[in-house]
Amino acid sequence: MIENPSLKKAISVSELNRQVKRLLELSYGQVWVSGEISGLSRPGSGHWYFTLKDEKAQLRCAMFKGFNQRLKFIPKEGDQVIVRGKLSLYEGRGDYQLIAEAMEPAGLGQLQAAFEALKLKLSQEGLFDPNSKKPISEMPSKVVVVTSATGAVIHDIISVCKRRFPLLEIQLLPVNVQGEGAAREIASAIELANRENLAELIIVGRGGGSLEDLWAFNEEVVARAIYTSQLPIVSAVGHETDYSIADLVADYRAPTPSAAAEKITPDQYDVMQLLDQQQRKLQFLIETKLRALQQRVDNYQRHIKHPGELLKDKQLRVLELAQRSRQNLINQLRYANQRLQTHSNSLQKHSPAPKLSNISQHIAHLFLRLRQSQQQLLDQKRHRFSIAAQTLNATSPLATLGRGYAIIGTKEKRVITASDELKPGSRIRAQLKRGSIECTVNKVLPEQRELALPLEK
């Protein structure tokens, strides 16, 4: 049999796969690969097997139990993820694969950076300050829940509250808790609850999820709405290991929605037990007080007379006081009459009536003399006035004018006493006894010593 020389150079399939595996592991260290999860399998061994794919290619991956238990989220079919691992080869099938050691949702790096940046900014502004936290009422009568109407959060809260404290009134303000516009809806619901004063406190929350799912509670508009709320706010976002900006700003952070419901409600059985204790204590205090009052009443009864006896004593006292008052009044009247008689006698003794009579007579005599003196004086004045009137009439210019004379004067009322004061053509005024006349001088005659007689009428 002729031996084929090429067979001496051939290697086995397993050897080839081993060499390729060694080459891959030595040539590549750790790599980061992004893609979409497809064909995810979780067998009972605890290892995960899946395929990463994009539009043009795919890569088989394996993530062993020790690594996948460290993840903070549970990946699912169709998730976009970033995987860190080492390239290798499965020698049994010759499959090229990635041994994954870490995984995070795609875009988580940018979201985490944005989370940390906003967290730093709000912290510097004091939104996380413990001193600004408002106290949570231990037994509110009404609470507003801001969450999805279809999620498990509202059902968990209602269930816990009905079990612990059925009297609590719960009002749901339904909002979207993820997706575009969810943050604005959550903030608006918080503002509405404050504006309308709908309850004593607010629970804001949603179920668990990835960082992307919880992102609405990491936005600044929600953080500021929580900080400016006048009503206390309990945050119940995600699971116990999830932390959001809303958790840091809220007045109280509950690890789960059920824990939030337990925080705001007392256990009805504890309340009933406390009420029973208070009732027994109050009953004891009332009974003790009643016994003390009864003892005081008994003491008063031993020291207090019967009302009938008291009334009889009071009647006797009234009669005695009435008799004493009547006697005092009689004595006062008698004394007053005596004083009145004494003053009357004294008044009559010093009466001014006689003096007033004498004074009245003297005044009448004086008045008569006064009238006589006045009449004499008046007669004397009348006589003197008559003589003066006759003298005045004899010397009065009016009497002269009555005998036919006139007073000559200028228009300026200056009296003319000599003819040389005038000249022909002068205007003169002649005052008569009754009326006056104006004349023009035609001729001036020289002074005559003889007195001219008045013209005859």
PDB file of N, CA and C in Angstrom, residues 105-199:
ATOM      1  N   PRO A 105     -27.083  47.545  30.190  1.00  0.00           N
ATOM      2  CA  PRO A 105     -27.921  47.991  29.071  1.00  0.00           C
ATOM      3  C   PRO A 105     -27.167  48.990  28.198  1.00  0.00           C
ATOM      4  N   ALA A 106     -27.433  48.947  26.912  1.00  0.00           N
ATOM      5  CA  ALA A 106     -26.805  49.889  25.983  1.00  0.00           C
ATOM      6  C   ALA A 106     -27.220  51.304  26.340  1.00  0.00           C
ATOM      7  N   GLY A 107     -26.294  52.182  26.331  1.00  0.00           N
ATOM      8  CA  GLY A 107     -26.586  53.567  26.703  1.00  0.00           C
ATOM      9  C   GLY A 107     -26.505  53.812  28.190  1.00  0.00           C
ATOM     10  N   LEU A 108     -26.265  52.773  28.989  1.00  0.00           N
ATOM     11  CA  LEU A 108     -26.194  52.939  30.431  1.00  0.00           C
ATOM     12  C   LEU A 108     -25.060  53.866  30.851  1.00  0.00           C
ATOM     13  N   GLY A 109     -23.987  53.849  30.126  1.00  0.00           N
ATOM     14  CA  GLY A 109     -22.862  54.714  30.476  1.00  0.00           C
ATOM     15  C   GLY A 109     -23.242  56.176  30.415  1.00  0.00           C
ATOM     16  N   GLN A 110     -23.928  56.565  29.323  1.00  0.00           N
ATOM     17  CA  GLN A 110     -24.355  57.957  29.200  1.00  0.00           C
ATOM     18  C   GLN A 110     -25.409  58.310  30.253  1.00  0.00           C
ATOM     19  N   LEU A 111     -26.352  57.358  30.508  1.00  0.00           N
ATOM     20  CA  LEU A 111     -27.388  57.625  31.502  1.00  0.00           C
ATOM     21  C   LEU A 111     -26.781  57.746  32.896  1.00  0.00           C
ATOM     22  N   GLN A 112     -25.806  56.874  33.182  1.00  0.00           N
ATOM     23  CA  GLN A 112     -25.175  56.930  34.491  1.00  0.00           C
ATOM     24  C   GLN A 112     -24.419  58.250  34.684  1.00  0.00           C
ATOM     25  N   ALA A 113     -23.763  58.701  33.609  1.00  0.00           N
ATOM     26  CA  ALA A 113     -23.051  59.978  33.685  1.00  0.00           C
ATOM     27  C   ALA A 113     -24.023  61.135  33.905  1.00  0.00           C
ATOM     28  N   ALA A 114     -25.179  61.087  33.176  1.00  0.00           N
ATOM     29  CA  ALA A 114     -26.182  62.136  33.359  1.00  0.00           C
ATOM     30  C   ALA A 114     -26.759  62.089  34.772  1.00  0.00           C
ATOM     31  N   PHE A 115     -26.959  60.882  35.293  1.00  0.00           N
ATOM     32  CA  PHE A 115     -27.463  60.717  36.661  1.00  0.00           C
ATOM     33  C   PHE A 115     -26.517  61.347  37.678  1.00  0.00           C
ATOM     34  N   GLU A 116     -25.236  61.049  37.534  1.00  0.00           N
ATOM     35  CA  GLU A 116     -24.254  61.562  38.484  1.00  0.00           C
ATOM     36  C   GLU A 116     -24.126  63.083  38.387  1.00  0.00           C
ATOM     37  N   ALA A 117     -24.212  63.628  37.143  1.00  0.00           N
ATOM     38  CA  ALA A 117     -24.095  65.078  36.963  1.00  0.00           C
ATOM     39  C   ALA A 117     -25.269  65.800  37.620  1.00  0.00           C
ATOM     40  N   LEU A 118     -26.505  65.297  37.386  1.00  0.00           N
ATOM     41  CA  LEU A 118     -27.678  65.926  37.987  1.00  0.00           C
ATOM     42  C   LEU A 118     -27.660  65.770  39.504  1.00  0.00           C
ATOM     43  N   LYS A 119     -27.218  64.605  39.963  1.00  0.00           N
ATOM     44  CA  LYS A 119     -27.128  64.369  41.403  1.00  0.00           C
ATOM     45  C   LYS A 119     -26.190  65.376  42.059  1.00  0.00           C
ATOM     46  N   LEU A 120     -25.035  65.646  41.435  1.00  0.00           N
ATOM     47  CA  LEU A 120     -24.084  66.617  41.967  1.00  0.00           C
ATOM     48  C   LEU A 120     -24.672  68.021  41.961  1.00  0.00           C
ATOM     49  N   LYS A 121     -25.348  68.396  40.876  1.00  0.00           N
ATOM     50  CA  LYS A 121     -25.928  69.739  40.758  1.00  0.00           C
ATOM     51  C   LYS A 121     -26.993  69.980  41.829  1.00  0.00           C
ATOM     52  N   LEU A 122     -27.908  69.030  41.972  1.00  0.00           N
ATOM     53  CA  LEU A 122     -28.994  69.219  42.945  1.00  0.00           C
ATOM     54  C   LEU A 122     -28.473  69.152  44.379  1.00  0.00           C
ATOM     55  N   SER A 123     -27.449  68.354  44.595  1.00  0.00           N
ATOM     56  CA  SER A 123     -26.860  68.285  45.925  1.00  0.00           C
ATOM     57  C   SER A 123     -26.244  69.622  46.317  1.00  0.00           C
ATOM     58  N   GLN A 124     -25.561  70.265  45.365  1.00  0.00           N
ATOM     59  CA  GLN A 124     -24.962  71.570  45.639  1.00  0.00           C
ATOM     60  C   GLN A 124     -26.025  72.635  45.896  1.00  0.00           C
ATOM     61  N   GLU A 125     -27.201  72.479  45.301  1.00  0.00           N
ATOM     62  CA  GLU A 125     -28.288  73.439  45.516  1.00  0.00           C
ATOM     63  C   GLU A 125     -29.045  73.161  46.812  1.00  0.00           C
ATOM     64  N   GLY A 126     -28.755  72.047  47.470  1.00  0.00           N
ATOM     65  CA  GLY A 126     -29.371  71.756  48.756  1.00  0.00           C
ATOM     66  C   GLY A 126     -30.662  70.968  48.687  1.00  0.00           C
ATOM     67  N   LEU A 127     -30.974  70.356  47.529  1.00  0.00           N
ATOM     68  CA  LEU A 127     -32.226  69.612  47.403  1.00  0.00           C
ATOM     69  C   LEU A 127     -32.212  68.309  48.194  1.00  0.00           C
ATOM     70  N   PHE A 128     -31.015  67.839  48.576  1.00  0.00           N
ATOM     71  CA  PHE A 128     -30.932  66.600  49.346  1.00  0.00           C
ATOM     72  C   PHE A 128     -30.730  66.864  50.836  1.00  0.00           C
ATOM     73  N   ASP A 129     -30.788  68.129  51.238  1.00  0.00           N
ATOM     74  CA  ASP A 129     -30.490  68.500  52.622  1.00  0.00           C
ATOM     75  C   ASP A 129     -31.490  67.835  53.574  1.00  0.00           C
ATOM     76  N   PRO A 130     -31.017  67.055  54.537  1.00  0.00           N
ATOM     77  CA  PRO A 130     -31.937  66.402  55.480  1.00  0.00           C
ATOM     78  C   PRO A 130     -32.767  67.391  56.294  1.00  0.00           C
ATOM     79  N   ASN A 131     -32.247  68.593  56.497  1.00  0.00           N
ATOM     80  CA  ASN A 131     -32.981  69.580  57.301  1.00  0.00           C
ATOM     81  C   ASN A 131     -34.226  70.091  56.585  1.00  0.00           C
ATOM     82  N   SER A 132     -34.290  69.916  55.269  1.00  0.00           N
ATOM     83  CA  SER A 132     -35.455  70.381  54.515  1.00  0.00           C
ATOM     84  C   SER A 132     -36.536  69.313  54.397  1.00  0.00           C
ATOM     85  N   LYS A 133     -36.286  68.139  54.933  1.00  0.00           N
ATOM     86  CA  LYS A 133     -37.270  67.055  54.839  1.00  0.00           C
ATOM     87  C   LYS A 133     -38.462  67.357  55.753  1.00  0.00           C
ATOM     88  N   LYS A 134     -39.651  67.144  55.226  1.00  0.00           N
ATOM     89  CA  LYS A 134     -40.877  67.361  56.004  1.00  0.00           C
ATOM     90  C   LYS A 134     -41.258  66.067  56.719  1.00  0.00           C
ATOM     91  N   PRO A 135     -41.810  66.175  57.930  1.00  0.00           N
ATOM     92  CA  PRO A 135     -42.195  64.960  58.666  1.00  0.00           C
ATOM     93  C   PRO A 135     -43.362  64.245  57.984  1.00  0.00           C
ATOM     94  N   ILE A 136     -43.381  62.925  58.103  1.00  0.00           N
ATOM     95  CA  ILE A 136     -44.431  62.103  57.515  1.00  0.00           C
ATOM     96  C   ILE A 136     -45.468  61.810  58.596  1.00  0.00           C
ATOM     97  N   SER A 137     -46.723  62.092  58.293  1.00  0.00           N
ATOM     98  CA  SER A 137     -47.800  61.835  59.249  1.00  0.00           C
ATOM     99  C   SER A 137     -47.894  60.343  59.541  1.00  0.00           C
ATOM    100  N   GLU A 138     -48.070  60.014  60.813  1.00  0.00           N
ATOM    101  CA  GLU A 138     -48.157  58.611  61.202  1.00  0.00           C
ATOM    102  C   GLU A 138     -49.555  58.036  60.989  1.00  0.00           C
ATOM    103  N   MET A 139     -50.558  58.903  60.844  1.00  0.00           N
ATOM    104  CA  MET A 139     -51.913  58.400  60.647  1.00  0.00           C
ATOM    105  C   MET A 139     -52.699  59.374  59.764  1.00  0.00           C
ATOM    106  N   PRO A 140     -52.338  59.476  58.469  1.00  0.00           N
ATOM    107  CA  PRO A 140     -53.075  60.386  57.582  1.00  0.00           C
ATOM    108  C   PRO A 140     -54.476  59.851  57.289  1.00  0.00           C
ATOM    109  N   SER A 141     -55.371  60.768  56.955  1.00  0.00           N
ATOM    110  CA  SER A 141     -56.729  60.348  56.595  1.00  0.00           C
ATOM    111  C   SER A 141     -56.889  60.180  55.090  1.00  0.00           C
ATOM    112  N   LYS A 142     -55.986  60.801  54.304  1.00  0.00           N
ATOM    113  CA  LYS A 142     -56.091  60.706  52.848  1.00  0.00           C
ATOM    114  C   LYS A 142     -54.708  60.822  52.245  1.00  0.00           C
ATOM    115  N   VAL A 143     -54.453  60.010  51.207  1.00  0.00           N
ATOM    116  CA  VAL A 143     -53.155  60.019  50.539  1.00  0.00           C
ATOM    117  C   VAL A 143     -53.376  59.991  49.031  1.00  0.00           C
ATOM    118  N   VAL A 144     -52.509  60.687  48.316  1.00  0.00           N
ATOM    119  CA  VAL A 144     -52.528  60.694  46.840  1.00  0.00           C
ATOM    120  C   VAL A 144     -51.370  59.829  46.357  1.00  0.00           C
ATOM    121  N   VAL A 145     -51.667  58.945  45.399  1.00  0.00           N
ATOM    122  CA  VAL A 145     -50.641  58.080  44.810  1.00  0.00           C
ATOM    123  C   VAL A 145     -50.446  58.492  43.360  1.00  0.00           C
ATOM    124  N   VAL A 146     -49.202  58.871  43.029  1.00  0.00           N
ATOM    125  CA  VAL A 146     -48.856  59.261  41.657  1.00  0.00           C
ATOM    126  C   VAL A 146     -48.095  58.090  41.043  1.00  0.00           C
ATOM    127  N   THR A 147     -48.764  57.342  40.184  1.00  0.00           N
ATOM    128  CA  THR A 147     -48.151  56.171  39.553  1.00  0.00           C
ATOM    129  C   THR A 147     -49.009  55.742  38.382  1.00  0.00           C
ATOM    130  N   SER A 148     -48.635  54.637  37.755  1.00  0.00           N
ATOM    131  CA  SER A 148     -49.399  54.110  36.623  1.00  0.00           C
ATOM    132  C   SER A 148     -50.699  53.492  37.113  1.00  0.00           C
ATOM    133  N   ALA A 149     -51.753  53.666  36.330  1.00  0.00           N
ATOM    134  CA  ALA A 149     -53.046  53.093  36.701  1.00  0.00           C
ATOM    135  C   ALA A 149     -53.097  51.593  36.478  1.00  0.00           C
ATOM    136  N   THR A 150     -52.175  51.072  35.662  1.00  0.00           N
ATOM    137  CA  THR A 150     -52.223  49.645  35.318  1.00  0.00           C
ATOM    138  C   THR A 150     -51.105  48.843  35.956  1.00  0.00           C
ATOM    139  N   GLY A 151     -50.181  49.480  36.653  1.00  0.00           N
ATOM    140  CA  GLY A 151     -49.061  48.765  37.246  1.00  0.00           C
ATOM    141  C   GLY A 151     -49.434  48.100  38.556  1.00  0.00           C
ATOM    142  N   ALA A 152     -48.481  47.353  39.080  1.00  0.00           N
ATOM    143  CA  ALA A 152     -48.704  46.638  40.337  1.00  0.00           C
ATOM    144  C   ALA A 152     -48.582  47.544  41.547  1.00  0.00           C
ATOM    145  N   VAL A 153     -47.983  48.744  41.372  1.00  0.00           N
ATOM    146  CA  VAL A 153     -47.736  49.629  42.509  1.00  0.00           C
ATOM    147  C   VAL A 153     -49.026  50.012  43.215  1.00  0.00           C
ATOM    148  N   ILE A 154     -50.014  50.494  42.474  1.00  0.00           N
ATOM    149  CA  ILE A 154     -51.252  50.953  43.098  1.00  0.00           C
ATOM    150  C   ILE A 154     -51.981  49.804  43.769  1.00  0.00           C
ATOM    151  N   HIS A 155     -51.925  48.617  43.169  1.00  0.00           N
ATOM    152  CA  HIS A 155     -52.591  47.454  43.767  1.00  0.00           C
ATOM    153  C   HIS A 155     -51.890  47.036  45.059  1.00  0.00           C
ATOM    154  N   ASP A 156     -50.548  47.073  45.063  1.00  0.00           N
ATOM    155  CA  ASP A 156     -49.818  46.728  46.280  1.00  0.00           C
ATOM    156  C   ASP A 156     -50.134  47.716  47.408  1.00  0.00           C
ATOM    157  N   ILE A 157     -50.157  49.009  47.070  1.00  0.00           N
ATOM    158  CA  ILE A 157     -50.431  50.031  48.092  1.00  0.00           C
ATOM    159  C   ILE A 157     -51.837  49.885  48.651  1.00  0.00           C
ATOM    160  N   ILE A 158     -52.825  49.688  47.756  1.00  0.00           N
ATOM    161  CA  ILE A 158     -54.218  49.530  48.212  1.00  0.00           C
ATOM    162  C   ILE A 158     -54.349  48.285  49.084  1.00  0.00           C
ATOM    163  N   SER A 159     -53.699  47.202  48.668  1.00  0.00           N
ATOM    164  CA  SER A 159     -53.786  45.956  49.432  1.00  0.00           C
ATOM    165  C   SER A 159     -53.211  46.118  50.834  1.00  0.00           C
ATOM    166  N   VAL A 160     -52.026  46.718  50.931  1.00  0.00           N
ATOM    167  CA  VAL A 160     -51.398  46.890  52.239  1.00  0.00           C
ATOM    168  C   VAL A 160     -52.221  47.837  53.116  1.00  0.00           C
ATOM    169  N   CYS A 161     -52.717  48.923  52.530  1.00  0.00           N
ATOM    170  CA  CYS A 161     -53.479  49.905  53.314  1.00  0.00           C
ATOM    171  C   CYS A 161     -54.793  49.314  53.814  1.00  0.00           C
ATOM    172  N   LYS A 162     -55.478  48.524  52.969  1.00  0.00           N
ATOM    173  CA  LYS A 162     -56.726  47.902  53.420  1.00  0.00           C
ATOM    174  C   LYS A 162     -56.466  46.921  54.552  1.00  0.00           C
ATOM    175  N   ARG A 163     -55.351  46.239  54.476  1.00  0.00           N
ATOM    176  CA  ARG A 163     -55.025  45.267  55.528  1.00  0.00           C
ATOM    177  C   ARG A 163     -54.634  45.970  56.824  1.00  0.00           C
ATOM    178  N   ARG A 164     -53.857  47.055  56.716  1.00  0.00           N
ATOM    179  CA  ARG A 164     -53.326  47.696  57.910  1.00  0.00           C
ATOM    180  C   ARG A 164     -54.253  48.767  58.480  1.00  0.00           C
ATOM    181  N   PHE A 165     -54.855  49.596  57.601  1.00  0.00           N
ATOM    182  CA  PHE A 165     -55.646  50.728  58.086  1.00  0.00           C
ATOM    183  C   PHE A 165     -56.736  51.043  57.062  1.00  0.00           C
ATOM    184  N   PRO A 166     -57.869  50.347  57.107  1.00  0.00           N
ATOM    185  CA  PRO A 166     -58.920  50.502  56.081  1.00  0.00           C
ATOM    186  C   PRO A 166     -59.521  51.894  56.021  1.00  0.00           C
ATOM    187  N   LEU A 167     -59.379  52.702  57.079  1.00  0.00           N
ATOM    188  CA  LEU A 167     -59.983  54.041  57.083  1.00  0.00           C
ATOM    189  C   LEU A 167     -59.264  55.011  56.155  1.00  0.00           C
ATOM    190  N   LEU A 168     -58.041  54.665  55.719  1.00  0.00           N
ATOM    191  CA  LEU A 168     -57.278  55.582  54.874  1.00  0.00           C
ATOM    192  C   LEU A 168     -57.924  55.694  53.492  1.00  0.00           C
ATOM    193  N   GLU A 169     -58.145  56.943  53.043  1.00  0.00           N
ATOM    194  CA  GLU A 169     -58.691  57.196  51.709  1.00  0.00           C
ATOM    195  C   GLU A 169     -57.544  57.380  50.722  1.00  0.00           C
ATOM    196  N   ILE A 170     -57.582  56.615  49.633  1.00  0.00           N
ATOM    197  CA  ILE A 170     -56.503  56.643  48.636  1.00  0.00           C
ATOM    198  C   ILE A 170     -57.057  57.205  47.334  1.00  0.00           C
ATOM    199  N   GLN A 171     -56.364  58.221  46.778  1.00  0.00           N
ATOM    200  CA  GLN A 171     -56.742  58.799  45.485  1.00  0.00           C
ATOM    201  C   GLN A 171     -55.589  58.614  44.505  1.00  0.00           C
ATOM    202  N   LEU A 172     -55.885  58.024  43.376  1.00  0.00           N
ATOM    203  CA  LEU A 172     -54.869  57.776  42.351  1.00  0.00           C
ATOM    204  C   LEU A 172     -54.852  58.924  41.347  1.00  0.00           C
ATOM    205  N   LEU A 173     -53.647  59.451  41.082  1.00  0.00           N
ATOM    206  CA  LEU A 173     -53.437  60.386  39.970  1.00  0.00           C
ATOM    207  C   LEU A 173     -52.628  59.622  38.926  1.00  0.00           C
ATOM    208  N   PRO A 174     -53.303  59.039  37.920  1.00  0.00           N
ATOM    209  CA  PRO A 174     -52.607  58.158  36.972  1.00  0.00           C
ATOM    210  C   PRO A 174     -51.677  58.935  36.052  1.00  0.00           C
ATOM    211  N   VAL A 175     -50.457  58.400  35.866  1.00  0.00           N
ATOM    212  CA  VAL A 175     -49.465  59.013  34.983  1.00  0.00           C
ATOM    213  C   VAL A 175     -48.702  57.895  34.280  1.00  0.00           C
ATOM    214  N   ASN A 176     -48.031  58.237  33.204  1.00  0.00           N
ATOM    215  CA  ASN A 176     -47.062  57.325  32.603  1.00  0.00           C
ATOM    216  C   ASN A 176     -45.783  57.397  33.426  1.00  0.00           C
ATOM    217  N   VAL A 177     -45.199  56.236  33.728  1.00  0.00           N
ATOM    218  CA  VAL A 177     -44.019  56.210  34.585  1.00  0.00           C
ATOM    219  C   VAL A 177     -42.738  55.961  33.793  1.00  0.00           C
ATOM    220  N   GLN A 178     -42.843  55.812  32.472  1.00  0.00           N
ATOM    221  CA  GLN A 178     -41.648  55.730  31.646  1.00  0.00           C
ATOM    222  C   GLN A 178     -42.004  56.139  30.231  1.00  0.00           C
ATOM    223  N   GLY A 179     -40.995  56.514  29.484  1.00  0.00           N
ATOM    224  CA  GLY A 179     -41.221  56.972  28.129  1.00  0.00           C
ATOM    225  C   GLY A 179     -41.228  58.478  28.030  1.00  0.00           C
ATOM    226  N   GLU A 180     -41.360  58.962  26.837  1.00  0.00           N
ATOM    227  CA  GLU A 180     -41.313  60.398  26.569  1.00  0.00           C
ATOM    228  C   GLU A 180     -42.507  61.104  27.223  1.00  0.00           C
ATOM    229  N   GLY A 181     -42.237  62.193  27.930  1.00  0.00           N
ATOM    230  CA  GLY A 181     -43.283  62.982  28.587  1.00  0.00           C
ATOM    231  C   GLY A 181     -43.687  62.465  29.948  1.00  0.00           C
ATOM    232  N   ALA A 182     -43.149  61.317  30.377  1.00  0.00           N
ATOM    233  CA  ALA A 182     -43.548  60.760  31.671  1.00  0.00           C
ATOM    234  C   ALA A 182     -43.134  61.675  32.820  1.00  0.00           C
ATOM    235  N   ALA A 183     -41.926  62.228  32.759  1.00  0.00           N
ATOM    236  CA  ALA A 183     -41.446  63.086  33.841  1.00  0.00           C
ATOM    237  C   ALA A 183     -42.340  64.307  34.005  1.00  0.00           C
ATOM    238  N   ARG A 184     -42.752  64.917  32.900  1.00  0.00           N
ATOM    239  CA  ARG A 184     -43.617  66.090  32.962  1.00  0.00           C
ATOM    240  C   ARG A 184     -44.979  65.736  33.569  1.00  0.00           C
ATOM    241  N   GLU A 185     -45.511  64.536  33.240  1.00  0.00           N
ATOM    242  CA  GLU A 185     -46.778  64.099  33.815  1.00  0.00           C
ATOM    243  C   GLU A 185     -46.656  63.910  35.327  1.00  0.00           C
ATOM    244  N   ILE A 186     -45.563  63.308  35.760  1.00  0.00           N
ATOM    245  CA  ILE A 186     -45.362  63.084  37.197  1.00  0.00           C
ATOM    246  C   ILE A 186     -45.274  64.420  37.936  1.00  0.00           C
ATOM    247  N   ALA A 187     -44.498  65.359  37.400  1.00  0.00           N
ATOM    248  CA  ALA A 187     -44.365  66.677  38.033  1.00  0.00           C
ATOM    249  C   ALA A 187     -45.704  67.408  38.077  1.00  0.00           C
ATOM    250  N   SER A 188     -46.475  67.335  36.984  1.00  0.00           N
ATOM    251  CA  SER A 188     -47.777  68.008  36.942  1.00  0.00           C
ATOM    252  C   SER A 188     -48.737  67.415  37.966  1.00  0.00           C
ATOM    253  N   ALA A 189     -48.691  66.095  38.147  1.00  0.00           N
ATOM    254  CA  ALA A 189     -49.560  65.463  39.141  1.00  0.00           C
ATOM    255  C   ALA A 189     -49.208  65.928  40.550  1.00  0.00           C
ATOM    256  N   ILE A 190     -47.914  66.042  40.835  1.00  0.00           N
ATOM    257  CA  ILE A 190     -47.485  66.535  42.154  1.00  0.00           C
ATOM    258  C   ILE A 190     -47.962  67.966  42.362  1.00  0.00           C
ATOM    259  N   GLU A 191     -47.823  68.812  41.345  1.00  0.00           N
ATOM    260  CA  GLU A 191     -48.264  70.205  41.440  1.00  0.00           C
ATOM    261  C   GLU A 191     -49.773  70.282  41.631  1.00  0.00           C
ATOM    262  N   LEU A 192     -50.539  69.407  40.929  1.00  0.00           N
ATOM    263  CA  LEU A 192     -51.995  69.401  41.073  1.00  0.00           C
ATOM    264  C   LEU A 192     -52.401  69.025  42.490  1.00  0.00           C
ATOM    265  N   ALA A 193     -51.769  67.996  43.041  1.00  0.00           N
ATOM    266  CA  ALA A 193     -52.096  67.576  44.408  1.00  0.00           C
ATOM    267  C   ALA A 193     -51.850  68.694  45.405  1.00  0.00           C
ATOM    268  N   ASN A 194     -50.785  69.475  45.204  1.00  0.00           N
ATOM    269  CA  ASN A 194     -50.498  70.603  46.094  1.00  0.00           C
ATOM    270  C   ASN A 194     -51.480  71.740  45.870  1.00  0.00           C
ATOM    271  N   ARG A 195     -51.736  72.060  44.612  1.00  0.00           N
ATOM    272  CA  ARG A 195     -52.603  73.196  44.298  1.00  0.00           C
ATOM    273  C   ARG A 195     -54.024  72.987  44.820  1.00  0.00           C
ATOM    274  N   GLU A 196     -54.548  71.776  44.694  1.00  0.00           N
ATOM    275  CA  GLU A 196     -55.903  71.476  45.129  1.00  0.00           C
ATOM    276  C   GLU A 196     -55.949  70.939  46.557  1.00  0.00           C
ATOM    277  N   ASN A 197     -54.776  70.770  47.171  1.00  0.00           N
ATOM    278  CA  ASN A 197     -54.689  70.232  48.533  1.00  0.00           C
ATOM    279  C   ASN A 197     -55.509  68.947  48.657  1.00  0.00           C
ATOM    280  N   LEU A 198     -55.182  67.986  47.804  1.00  0.00           N
ATOM    281  CA  LEU A 198     -55.989  66.780  47.689  1.00  0.00           C
ATOM    282  C   LEU A 198     -55.806  65.819  48.855  1.00  0.00           C
ATOM    283  N   ALA A 199     -54.699  65.877  49.566  1.00  0.00           N
ATOM    284  CA  ALA A 199     -54.452  64.901  50.626  1.00  0.00           C
ATOM    285  C   ALA A 199     -53.444  65.474  51.615  1.00  0.00           C
TER     286      ALA A 199
END
